[in-house]
Amino acid sequence: MSGLWFTEKQTEHFGITMKIKQTLHTEQTDFQYLEMVDTEQWGNMLLLDGMVMTTVKDEFVYHEMVAHVPLFTHPNPEKVLVVGGGDGGVIREILKHPSVKKAVLVDIDEKVIEYSKKFLPQIASKLDDPRVEVQVGDGFMHIAESNDEYDVIMVDSTEPVGPAVQLFTKGFYAGIAKALKEDGLFVAQTDNPWFKADLIRSVHKDVKEIFPITRLYTANIPTYPSGLWTFTIGSKKHDPLKAEKDKMKEIDTKYYTADIHFASFVLPRFLEKLTSGE
Ligand code: SAM
């Protein structure tokens, strides 16, 4: 294979590889190694510590599914928090909901925000919207200092390595419960079942011990490890499977639909087993 190729080793024995047109920026930030590259197949792509974070060609799947499933589950989401999400994609989707008056984004690394604005303008397009408040800081600390504050919280963090390790702990989920209003709910990206089954199982168990409604849903994200991605939702009162179907039709999306909302919770048996404590 001639030319320059980027390979993400998703396990010791398996990975994906893609042809690079050019490297746009690389920098060791205070928290992670940041790379912005232009790829033949997927356009501009953000890597952190050698892991694919987002690409301009397939980003809509993840960002729509993190945002619209919880926002159509809550009857009237007004104040929303994103932990991580410095590329701005989830914020862009949140602002499609007119009920949202304020969206707070807390990302620990300002360089992700800076270079996403520069090289991923379609994704970071709404970070300067008047309804958005961008904070540079540790999401774990922000949650610890928040009480009865948010209708919906979305954890759009890197994998449980480095600064994100603490964002996958039971203590963090207990903090989220405290930061949510009495009928609030949260969603966290919880990786893939092929290589991270133990993570999905342990997060589900922790969340289930804190929230009365706990569910797992999936989406297909070709540039993420294995392509089968999961999201864990914890809700104090509103069940995503009882969301109002009519409201879902009003929104401009490329992946999320009312049918996808409900179908994404239908799990293959090996995934059901991860959530049933087996
Ligand atoms: N969609 C991607 C995924 O599923 O892996 C995540 C993309 S987003 C760029 C991940 C963000 O989490 C990064 O910008 C990183 O700086 C941020 N992050 C990691 N640990 C954090 C923490 N403790 N507090 C706030 N942000 C954090």
XYZ file of C-alpha atoms and ligand atoms in Angstrom:
305
model
C 0.000 0.000 0.000
C 1.763 3.174 -1.164
C 1.314 6.555 0.493
C 0.860 7.467 4.142
C -1.537 5.334 6.222
C -2.851 5.806 9.786
C -3.571 2.656 11.778
C -5.501 2.609 15.050
C -4.743 -0.590 16.944
C -8.110 -1.316 18.556
C -6.714 -4.356 20.352
C -3.212 -5.845 20.406
C -4.209 -7.966 17.391
C -6.721 -5.921 15.416
C -7.112 -2.413 14.047
C -8.273 -0.172 11.261
C -6.101 1.598 8.765
C -6.845 4.559 6.550
C -4.989 6.537 3.900
C -3.892 10.036 4.926
C -3.917 12.970 2.496
C -2.034 15.267 4.863
C -1.319 15.928 8.523
C -2.864 19.256 9.511
C -1.662 19.650 13.104
C -0.012 17.636 15.878
C 0.599 18.750 19.465
C 1.223 17.222 22.884
C -1.294 19.161 24.989
C -1.315 19.204 28.800
C -3.597 16.144 28.702
C -3.174 14.097 25.509
C -1.497 13.852 22.116
C -3.688 15.730 19.643
C -3.568 15.024 15.892
C -5.707 16.535 13.153
C -5.351 14.717 9.828
C -7.084 14.846 6.443
C -8.049 11.333 5.275
C -9.041 10.125 1.793
C -12.069 8.186 3.019
C -13.453 10.231 5.919
C -12.197 13.794 5.422
C -10.708 15.678 8.354
C -10.305 13.549 11.471
C -9.431 14.292 15.110
C -7.239 11.799 16.971
C -6.439 11.889 20.689
C -3.684 9.594 21.967
C -3.881 7.735 18.650
C -7.627 7.038 18.920
C -10.241 8.210 16.420
C -12.437 10.822 18.067
C -14.470 12.111 15.137
C -14.383 12.480 11.332
C -16.343 14.915 9.213
C -17.888 12.090 7.164
C -19.387 9.884 9.907
C -19.595 12.215 12.946
C -23.348 12.793 12.525
C -24.221 9.268 13.710
C -22.575 9.596 17.110
C -23.487 13.231 17.759
C -27.162 12.752 16.800
C -27.508 9.589 18.900
C -25.845 11.094 21.999
C -28.060 14.205 21.821
C -31.507 13.315 20.459
C -32.265 10.103 22.354
C -32.095 11.818 25.780
C -33.498 15.152 24.567
C -36.619 13.510 23.142
C -36.921 11.372 26.266
C -37.112 14.376 28.592
C -40.464 16.203 28.113
C -38.993 19.704 28.363
C -35.167 19.854 28.480
C -34.063 23.428 29.187
C -30.607 23.165 30.771
C -28.114 20.646 29.395
C -24.516 19.746 30.293
C -21.934 18.103 28.042
C -18.881 16.608 29.772
C -16.079 16.428 27.183
C -17.387 16.982 23.681
C -14.792 19.639 22.838
C -15.226 19.021 19.099
C -18.644 20.665 19.410
C -20.701 18.018 17.572
C -23.036 17.215 20.461
C -23.574 20.924 21.165
C -24.545 21.459 17.509
C -27.220 18.772 17.811
C -28.484 19.971 21.235
C -29.206 23.432 19.807
C -31.684 21.901 17.325
C -34.061 21.622 20.320
C -35.869 24.954 20.853
C -36.712 24.060 24.472
C -32.989 24.186 25.389
C -32.233 27.586 26.899
C -28.663 26.831 28.006
C -26.071 24.232 27.036
C -22.913 24.086 29.148
C -19.844 22.305 27.768
C -16.993 21.353 30.100
C -13.900 19.975 28.356
C -10.588 19.604 30.136
C -8.503 20.425 27.052
C -8.881 23.836 25.426
C -6.683 22.711 22.505
C -9.386 20.275 21.380
C -11.836 23.172 21.217
C -9.325 25.447 19.465
C -8.309 22.979 16.748
C -11.825 21.637 16.234
C -12.951 25.186 15.437
C -10.045 25.517 12.992
C -10.136 22.137 11.210
C -13.649 20.776 11.937
C -15.786 23.901 11.378
C -18.862 21.858 10.361
C -18.724 20.036 13.709
C -17.684 22.922 15.964
C -20.111 25.295 14.223
C -22.245 26.168 17.267
C -19.669 26.507 20.059
C -20.005 30.303 19.913
C -23.831 30.279 19.970
C -25.327 32.604 22.651
C -27.097 29.621 24.274
C -23.748 27.864 24.793
C -21.368 28.321 27.722
C -17.960 26.713 27.141
C -15.866 25.986 30.227
C -12.354 24.555 30.204
C -12.082 22.234 33.191
C -12.422 18.763 34.671
C -15.922 17.413 34.163
C -15.561 15.312 37.302
C -15.060 18.465 39.405
C -17.882 20.301 37.621
C -20.281 17.468 38.438
C -19.066 17.357 42.055
C -19.864 21.072 42.394
C -23.312 20.920 40.712
C -26.570 20.313 42.577
C -30.065 19.925 41.143
C -28.892 21.868 38.122
C -29.466 20.062 34.827
C -32.332 18.404 32.982
C -29.996 16.306 30.798
C -26.288 15.480 31.090
C -24.282 13.941 28.243
C -20.886 12.394 28.866
C -19.025 12.673 25.571
C -15.601 11.741 26.888
C -12.605 9.870 25.592
C -12.169 6.224 26.596
C -11.414 5.492 30.265
C -7.754 6.442 29.989
C -5.879 9.476 31.288
C -8.162 12.330 32.377
C -11.296 10.355 31.457
C -10.696 7.385 33.788
C -12.774 8.937 36.587
C -15.684 9.578 34.205
C -16.517 5.873 34.189
C -16.761 5.364 37.969
C -19.770 4.758 40.212
C -18.826 7.874 42.174
C -19.111 9.944 39.012
C -22.550 8.515 38.201
C -23.668 9.256 41.788
C -22.420 12.803 41.241
C -24.409 13.008 38.023
C -27.563 11.970 39.898
C -26.946 14.824 42.345
C -26.283 17.323 39.530
C -29.524 16.378 37.751
C -32.948 17.829 38.602
C -35.534 15.497 40.177
C -36.699 14.207 36.764
C -33.335 14.470 35.001
C -31.512 11.885 32.917
C -28.031 11.307 31.516
C -26.352 9.401 28.731
C -22.735 8.297 28.467
C -20.880 6.814 25.523
C -19.890 3.337 26.699
C -17.636 1.999 23.937
C -18.075 -1.291 22.047
C -19.136 -4.805 23.140
C -16.543 -6.662 21.073
C -13.469 -5.334 22.886
C -14.937 -3.553 25.955
C -17.695 -5.895 27.198
C -16.460 -5.678 30.797
C -16.701 -1.877 30.734
C -20.273 -1.968 29.424
C -21.223 -4.581 32.030
C -19.702 -2.678 34.959
C -21.054 0.727 33.917
C -24.537 -0.747 33.469
C -24.368 -2.367 36.916
C -23.198 0.897 38.562
C -25.818 3.046 36.807
C -28.597 0.540 37.585
C -27.774 0.826 41.303
C -28.302 4.601 41.138
C -31.035 5.236 38.543
C -34.501 3.596 38.450
C -34.416 3.454 34.653
C -31.221 2.198 32.989
C -30.993 1.218 29.342
C -28.394 0.539 26.651
C -28.735 1.580 23.044
C -26.488 1.249 19.997
C -25.486 2.843 16.700
C -23.191 1.966 13.804
C -20.067 4.133 13.736
C -17.660 2.829 11.080
C -14.525 4.605 12.328
C -14.929 3.542 15.978
C -13.563 0.251 17.315
C -15.635 -2.656 15.918
C -18.183 -0.220 14.426
C -20.843 -1.202 16.973
C -21.073 1.601 19.553
C -23.079 1.692 22.768
C -24.626 4.369 24.912
C -25.829 3.923 28.488
C -28.771 6.018 29.680
C -29.701 6.529 33.354
C -32.987 8.253 34.127
C -34.678 9.322 37.361
C -38.198 9.336 35.905
C -38.591 9.379 32.089
C -38.198 6.141 30.102
C -36.650 6.526 26.598
C -38.961 3.754 25.393
C -41.979 5.889 26.348
C -40.770 9.027 24.495
C -43.280 10.933 22.356
C -42.870 9.760 18.762
C -44.624 12.778 17.208
C -42.094 15.288 18.557
C -39.203 13.405 16.923
C -40.350 14.193 13.381
C -39.643 17.919 13.643
C -35.854 17.694 13.633
C -33.274 17.870 10.824
C -31.033 14.806 11.087
C -29.101 12.345 8.878
C -29.206 9.273 11.118
C -31.644 9.741 14.018
C -35.336 9.131 13.302
C -38.303 8.231 15.504
C -38.001 4.586 14.419
C -34.239 4.568 15.026
C -34.869 6.035 18.516
C -36.851 2.965 19.546
C -35.012 0.389 17.406
C -31.621 1.404 18.857
C -32.693 -0.125 22.171
C -33.308 -3.549 20.562
C -30.166 -5.506 21.446
C -28.627 -8.697 20.040
C -28.557 -11.460 22.637
C -24.832 -11.138 23.452
C -25.425 -7.477 24.296
C -28.599 -8.208 26.298
C -26.502 -10.524 28.456
C -24.110 -7.685 29.301
C -26.996 -5.685 30.717
C -28.752 -8.498 32.536
C -25.879 -9.105 34.897
C -24.988 -12.470 33.314
N -16.878 10.978 20.581
C -15.584 10.652 21.180
C -15.609 9.253 21.752
O -16.690 8.668 21.858
O -14.512 8.763 22.108
C -15.236 11.691 22.220
C -14.889 12.977 21.567
S -14.532 14.343 22.593
C -13.284 15.071 21.635
C -13.705 13.651 24.002
C -13.287 14.767 24.927
O -13.266 14.332 26.296
C -11.878 15.311 24.664
O -11.975 16.604 24.098
C -11.198 15.332 26.034
O -10.410 16.490 26.243
C -12.415 15.273 26.950
N -12.134 14.823 28.334
C -11.436 13.740 28.744
N -11.419 13.675 30.107
C -12.135 14.755 30.557
C -12.493 15.246 31.848
N -12.105 14.614 32.977
N -13.253 16.368 31.924
C -13.657 17.008 30.790
N -13.353 16.597 29.532
C -12.593 15.485 29.422
